[in-house]
Amino acid sequence: EAEVAQSPRYKITEKSQAVAFWCDPISGHATLYWYRQILGQGPELLVQFQDESVVDDSQLPKDRFSAERLKGVDSTLKIQPAELGDSAMYLCASSPWPNTEAFFGQGTRLTVV
Amino acid sequence: KQEVTQIPAALSVPEGENLVLNCSFTDSAIYNLQWFRQDPGKGLTSLLLIQSSQREQTSGRLNASLDKSSGRSTLYIAASQPGDSATYLCAVVAGQNFVFGPGTRLSVLP
C-alpha cells in the first residue's frame, strides 16, 4: 500500500542550530502539505505545494523556515535557527489534487533543547 | 476565517458501547470533511472522507454524517473496542487546504 514517507522520525537539536525534514509523497500526488502539530492541538498548515509551486505559505515563519519541492516530487522543510518554541510534530501529507482525500506520513517529532 | 471545534475533548467508555464524536465548523462553504485517527506519537490515519454533496459515509463500524447547513459532522463508532483508543480529528477543506479541530481523545476500557 502506498504511503507518505518522512524522515527522520525523531530529531533532537540545540537551539540556534539548523534542522531539516524530508518528505516523499505518494507517487502521482500533485499536492503536498507540511503541517505542524503542537501536543494536544490539531495540525496547522505551514505550506502547501501544487507540483513544484507554493500555493499557500501564509503561516510559514519565513524568517526561519523554508520549504522546497524542486522537481514536484519530494520536499524538504528547513528551520534555521531552531528555537525552543519549534518543538512539535511536523507532518507531511499528500493528495492527488487539492480538495481531495489527504494521506499523512508518520511525522517527525522535533525537540529543541 | 474557518474554525473547527470538537466535543467532547476527551471520552472514556467501557468496551462494547456505541459512541458519537462531534465536530462543528463555522463556515458552511466547504468542499469536503475528513475524519482521522491519531495514535500517540504517530501520524494521522484517514478514516472517512465526506464530500460536500454527501450526507454520510460508512466504513465497517464507523459512520460519519455531514450537515453543512448547521456546520456539523458526527462520527459514530459502533461496538467500541480497546483498539479504538486514540485521538480522533476532523478536518474541513476550506479553500485549498485542511483546517483541523483539536481532536477528541477516546479511551475504550476493557
mmCIF file of C-alpha atoms in Angstrom:
data_model
loop_
_atom_site.group_PDB
_atom_site.id
_atom_site.type_symbol
_atom_site.label_atom_id
_atom_site.label_comp_id
_atom_site.label_asym_id
_atom_site.label_seq_id
_atom_site.Cartn_x
_atom_site.Cartn_y
_atom_site.Cartn_z
ATOM 1 C CA GLU A 1 0.000 0.000 0.000
ATOM 2 C CA ALA A 2 1.399 3.413 -0.973
ATOM 3 C CA GLU A 3 2.462 5.610 1.922
ATOM 4 C CA VAL A 4 3.837 9.062 2.567
ATOM 5 C CA ALA A 5 7.418 8.658 3.784
ATOM 6 C CA GLN A 6 9.019 11.058 6.234
ATOM 7 C CA SER A 7 12.456 11.171 7.798
ATOM 8 C CA PRO A 8 13.804 11.362 10.353
ATOM 9 C CA ARG A 9 11.123 10.082 12.758
ATOM 10 C CA TYR A 10 12.733 11.850 15.692
ATOM 11 C CA LYS A 11 15.141 14.772 15.894
ATOM 12 C CA ILE A 12 16.722 16.452 18.893
ATOM 13 C CA THR A 13 18.588 19.647 18.161
ATOM 14 C CA GLU A 14 20.058 22.506 20.130
ATOM 15 C CA LYS A 15 18.623 25.979 19.998
ATOM 16 C CA SER A 16 20.076 28.068 17.138
ATOM 17 C CA GLN A 17 21.067 25.006 15.109
ATOM 18 C CA ALA A 18 19.704 24.180 11.658
ATOM 19 C CA VAL A 19 17.401 21.210 11.105
ATOM 20 C CA ALA A 20 15.818 19.686 8.006
ATOM 21 C CA PHE A 21 12.951 17.286 7.402
ATOM 22 C CA TRP A 22 12.292 15.248 4.292
ATOM 23 C CA CYS A 23 9.014 14.026 2.784
ATOM 24 C CA ASP A 24 8.306 11.701 -0.132
ATOM 25 C CA PRO A 25 4.605 11.800 -1.074
ATOM 26 C CA ILE A 26 2.542 9.042 -2.608
ATOM 27 C CA SER A 27 3.526 8.609 -6.243
ATOM 28 C CA GLY A 28 1.438 10.737 -8.561
ATOM 29 C CA HIS A 29 0.140 13.067 -5.868
ATOM 30 C CA ALA A 30 0.448 16.627 -7.107
ATOM 31 C CA THR A 31 -0.469 18.332 -3.834
ATOM 32 C CA LEU A 32 1.871 18.257 -0.846
ATOM 33 C CA TYR A 33 1.302 19.797 2.571
ATOM 34 C CA TRP A 34 3.516 20.452 5.579
ATOM 35 C CA TYR A 35 1.687 20.786 8.893
ATOM 36 C CA ARG A 36 2.925 21.494 12.418
ATOM 37 C CA GLN A 37 1.155 19.935 15.395
ATOM 38 C CA ILE A 38 1.763 21.090 18.931
ATOM 39 C CA LEU A 39 0.979 18.485 21.591
ATOM 40 C CA GLY A 40 -2.727 18.416 22.376
ATOM 41 C CA GLN A 41 -3.735 20.545 19.391
ATOM 42 C CA GLY A 42 -4.809 19.931 15.820
ATOM 43 C CA PRO A 43 -2.310 20.289 12.972
ATOM 44 C CA GLU A 44 -1.831 23.740 11.442
ATOM 45 C CA LEU A 45 -0.756 24.320 7.852
ATOM 46 C CA LEU A 46 2.729 25.654 7.251
ATOM 47 C CA VAL A 47 2.984 25.365 3.469
ATOM 48 C CA GLN A 48 1.123 23.801 0.559
ATOM 49 C CA PHE A 49 2.639 22.871 -2.815
ATOM 50 C CA GLN A 50 0.936 22.147 -6.094
ATOM 51 C CA ASP A 51 3.578 20.300 -8.103
ATOM 52 C CA GLU A 52 6.693 22.435 -7.530
ATOM 53 C CA SER A 53 4.848 25.698 -6.862
ATOM 54 C CA VAL A 54 3.950 27.112 -3.467
ATOM 55 C CA VAL A 55 0.173 27.610 -3.218
ATOM 56 C CA ASP A 56 -0.034 28.822 0.377
ATOM 57 C CA ASP A 57 2.765 29.715 2.765
ATOM 58 C CA SER A 58 0.934 32.451 4.644
ATOM 59 C CA GLN A 59 1.506 30.726 8.019
ATOM 60 C CA LEU A 60 5.157 29.831 7.411
ATOM 61 C CA PRO A 61 7.551 31.879 9.607
ATOM 62 C CA LYS A 62 9.691 32.891 6.689
ATOM 63 C CA ASP A 63 12.427 34.468 8.771
ATOM 64 C CA ARG A 64 13.497 30.998 9.901
ATOM 65 C CA PHE A 65 11.543 28.402 7.917
ATOM 66 C CA SER A 66 11.952 27.449 4.278
ATOM 67 C CA ALA A 67 10.413 24.734 2.142
ATOM 68 C CA GLU A 68 11.076 23.458 -1.321
ATOM 69 C CA ARG A 69 9.785 20.841 -3.735
ATOM 70 C CA LEU A 70 12.255 21.214 -6.557
ATOM 71 C CA LYS A 71 11.064 18.579 -9.038
ATOM 72 C CA GLY A 72 7.498 18.429 -7.844
ATOM 73 C CA VAL A 73 8.063 15.127 -6.078
ATOM 74 C CA ASP A 74 9.787 15.006 -2.670
ATOM 75 C CA SER A 75 10.055 18.005 -0.397
ATOM 76 C CA THR A 76 12.324 19.417 2.300
ATOM 77 C CA LEU A 77 11.353 21.674 5.195
ATOM 78 C CA LYS A 78 14.178 23.544 6.920
ATOM 79 C CA ILE A 79 14.394 25.536 10.125
ATOM 80 C CA GLN A 80 17.356 27.837 10.756
ATOM 81 C CA PRO A 81 17.909 28.765 13.504
ATOM 82 C CA ALA A 82 15.730 26.475 15.602
ATOM 83 C CA GLU A 83 14.019 27.958 18.662
ATOM 84 C CA LEU A 84 12.606 26.248 21.750
ATOM 85 C CA GLY A 85 9.069 27.024 20.563
ATOM 86 C CA ASP A 86 9.623 24.981 17.392
ATOM 87 C CA SER A 87 9.366 21.738 19.374
ATOM 88 C CA ALA A 88 6.412 19.945 17.785
ATOM 89 C CA MET A 89 5.387 17.164 15.416
ATOM 90 C CA TYR A 90 5.962 18.049 11.760
ATOM 91 C CA LEU A 91 3.574 16.218 9.469
ATOM 92 C CA CYS A 92 3.692 15.839 5.716
ATOM 93 C CA ALA A 93 0.616 14.928 3.696
ATOM 94 C CA SER A 94 -0.207 14.456 0.041
ATOM 95 C CA SER A 95 -3.303 14.249 -2.106
ATOM 96 C CA PRO A 96 -3.901 13.630 -5.796
ATOM 97 C CA TRP A 97 -5.238 17.179 -6.227
ATOM 98 C CA PRO A 98 -6.404 19.994 -3.922
ATOM 99 C CA ASN A 99 -9.628 19.308 -2.044
ATOM 100 C CA THR A 100 -9.284 15.541 -2.357
ATOM 101 C CA GLU A 101 -8.547 12.958 0.324
ATOM 102 C CA ALA A 102 -5.269 13.622 2.119
ATOM 103 C CA PHE A 103 -2.849 10.954 3.321
ATOM 104 C CA PHE A 104 -0.376 11.665 6.088
ATOM 105 C CA GLY A 105 3.074 10.358 6.916
ATOM 106 C CA GLN A 106 4.215 9.229 10.372
ATOM 107 C CA GLY A 107 5.641 12.656 11.151
ATOM 108 C CA THR A 108 8.913 13.954 12.553
ATOM 109 C CA ARG A 109 8.968 14.681 16.278
ATOM 110 C CA LEU A 110 11.284 17.663 16.816
ATOM 111 C CA THR A 111 12.649 18.550 20.232
ATOM 112 C CA VAL A 112 14.686 21.737 20.564
ATOM 113 C CA VAL A 113 16.825 21.900 23.715
ATOM 114 C CA LYS B 1 -11.816 32.500 8.977
ATOM 115 C CA GLN B 2 -12.901 28.873 9.277
ATOM 116 C CA GLU B 3 -12.811 27.493 12.822
ATOM 117 C CA VAL B 4 -13.333 23.868 13.780
ATOM 118 C CA THR B 5 -14.251 22.624 17.249
ATOM 119 C CA GLN B 6 -14.694 19.120 18.602
ATOM 120 C CA ILE B 7 -16.753 17.962 21.552
ATOM 121 C CA PRO B 8 -16.005 16.286 23.872
ATOM 122 C CA ALA B 9 -12.291 16.916 24.307
ATOM 123 C CA ALA B 10 -11.921 13.512 25.964
ATOM 124 C CA LEU B 11 -14.157 10.492 26.376
ATOM 125 C CA SER B 12 -13.797 7.270 28.317
ATOM 126 C CA VAL B 13 -16.227 4.383 27.719
ATOM 127 C CA PRO B 14 -16.417 0.670 28.527
ATOM 128 C CA GLU B 15 -15.830 -1.791 25.732
ATOM 129 C CA GLY B 16 -18.887 -2.561 23.602
ATOM 130 C CA GLU B 17 -20.544 0.832 23.856
ATOM 131 C CA ASN B 18 -21.710 2.783 20.842
ATOM 132 C CA LEU B 19 -20.445 6.366 20.856
ATOM 133 C CA VAL B 20 -20.685 9.646 18.971
ATOM 134 C CA LEU B 21 -17.959 12.213 18.407
ATOM 135 C CA ASN B 22 -18.943 15.714 17.338
ATOM 136 C CA CYS B 23 -17.299 18.215 15.004
ATOM 137 C CA SER B 24 -18.520 21.765 14.337
ATOM 138 C CA PHE B 25 -17.304 24.303 11.805
ATOM 139 C CA THR B 26 -18.154 27.972 11.385
ATOM 140 C CA ASP B 27 -18.253 28.376 7.587
ATOM 141 C CA SER B 28 -20.547 26.039 5.649
ATOM 142 C CA ALA B 29 -18.715 26.720 2.357
ATOM 143 C CA ILE B 30 -16.607 23.562 2.463
ATOM 144 C CA TYR B 31 -15.519 21.133 -0.234
ATOM 145 C CA ASN B 32 -15.421 18.087 1.984
ATOM 146 C CA LEU B 33 -14.789 16.867 5.523
ATOM 147 C CA GLN B 34 -12.344 14.176 6.554
ATOM 148 C CA TRP B 35 -12.086 12.209 9.806
ATOM 149 C CA PHE B 36 -8.698 10.987 11.001
ATOM 150 C CA ARG B 37 -7.370 8.807 13.758
ATOM 151 C CA GLN B 38 -4.074 9.536 15.513
ATOM 152 C CA ASP B 39 -2.294 7.146 17.855
ATOM 153 C CA PRO B 40 0.131 8.668 20.397
ATOM 154 C CA GLY B 41 3.305 9.926 18.753
ATOM 155 C CA LYS B 42 2.168 8.833 15.304
ATOM 156 C CA GLY B 43 0.849 10.425 12.146
ATOM 157 C CA LEU B 44 -2.768 10.676 11.035
ATOM 158 C CA THR B 45 -4.687 7.790 9.514
ATOM 159 C CA SER B 46 -7.579 8.653 7.230
ATOM 160 C CA LEU B 47 -10.856 7.087 8.336
ATOM 161 C CA LEU B 48 -13.591 8.612 6.191
ATOM 162 C CA LEU B 49 -13.985 11.386 3.642
ATOM 163 C CA ILE B 50 -17.388 13.001 3.111
ATOM 164 C CA GLN B 51 -17.781 15.175 0.067
ATOM 165 C CA SER B 52 -19.900 18.301 0.395
ATOM 166 C CA SER B 53 -22.670 16.761 -1.731
ATOM 167 C CA GLN B 54 -22.904 13.692 0.517
ATOM 168 C CA ARG B 55 -24.774 13.245 3.790
ATOM 169 C CA GLU B 56 -22.849 10.289 5.195
ATOM 170 C CA GLN B 57 -20.151 7.695 4.672
ATOM 171 C CA THR B 58 -19.680 4.284 6.259
ATOM 172 C CA SER B 59 -16.663 2.071 6.763
ATOM 173 C CA GLY B 60 -17.033 -1.030 8.898
ATOM 174 C CA ARG B 61 -18.082 0.042 12.401
ATOM 175 C CA LEU B 62 -17.664 3.724 11.558
ATOM 176 C CA ASN B 63 -20.334 6.038 10.191
ATOM 177 C CA ALA B 64 -19.800 9.737 9.575
ATOM 178 C CA SER B 65 -22.544 12.224 8.786
ATOM 179 C CA LEU B 66 -22.382 15.759 7.460
ATOM 180 C CA ASP B 67 -24.890 18.602 7.808
ATOM 181 C CA LYS B 68 -23.405 21.574 6.015
ATOM 182 C CA SER B 69 -26.258 23.933 6.775
ATOM 183 C CA SER B 70 -25.776 23.554 10.513
ATOM 184 C CA GLY B 71 -21.987 23.261 10.312
ATOM 185 C CA ARG B 72 -21.835 19.854 11.965
ATOM 186 C CA SER B 73 -20.440 16.391 11.453
ATOM 187 C CA THR B 74 -20.662 13.358 13.682
ATOM 188 C CA LEU B 75 -18.558 10.223 13.800
ATOM 189 C CA TYR B 76 -20.441 7.197 15.113
ATOM 190 C CA ILE B 77 -18.426 4.226 16.364
ATOM 191 C CA ALA B 78 -20.389 1.036 16.916
ATOM 192 C CA ALA B 79 -19.446 -1.646 19.426
ATOM 193 C CA SER B 80 -16.289 0.105 20.585
ATOM 194 C CA GLN B 81 -13.118 -1.925 21.250
ATOM 195 C CA PRO B 82 -9.953 -1.162 23.240
ATOM 196 C CA GLY B 83 -8.108 -0.916 19.912
ATOM 197 C CA ASP B 84 -10.258 2.105 19.071
ATOM 198 C CA SER B 85 -8.457 4.107 21.762
ATOM 199 C CA ALA B 86 -6.826 7.061 20.015
ATOM 200 C CA THR B 87 -7.386 10.738 19.238
ATOM 201 C CA TYR B 88 -9.954 11.418 16.550
ATOM 202 C CA LEU B 89 -9.614 14.592 14.476
ATOM 203 C CA CYS B 90 -11.943 16.120 11.950
ATOM 204 C CA ALA B 91 -10.758 18.451 9.216
ATOM 205 C CA VAL B 92 -12.719 20.561 6.760
ATOM 206 C CA VAL B 93 -11.412 21.508 3.378
ATOM 207 C CA ALA B 94 -11.910 25.246 3.062
ATOM 208 C CA GLY B 95 -10.223 26.968 0.186
ATOM 209 C CA GLN B 96 -7.498 24.569 -0.863
ATOM 210 C CA ASN B 97 -6.276 23.128 2.401
ATOM 211 C CA PHE B 98 -7.456 21.423 5.558
ATOM 212 C CA VAL B 99 -8.491 23.158 8.775
ATOM 213 C CA PHE B 100 -8.346 20.814 11.747
ATOM 214 C CA GLY B 101 -10.199 20.616 15.013
ATOM 215 C CA PRO B 102 -8.295 19.954 18.256
ATOM 216 C CA GLY B 103 -9.416 16.331 18.431
ATOM 217 C CA THR B 104 -11.306 14.070 20.822
ATOM 218 C CA ARG B 105 -9.173 11.718 22.920
ATOM 219 C CA LEU B 106 -11.008 8.396 23.217
ATOM 220 C CA SER B 107 -10.260 5.674 25.740
ATOM 221 C CA VAL B 108 -12.112 2.371 25.482
ATOM 222 C CA LEU B 109 -11.726 0.355 28.668
ATOM 223 C CA PRO B 110 -11.624 -3.471 28.571
#
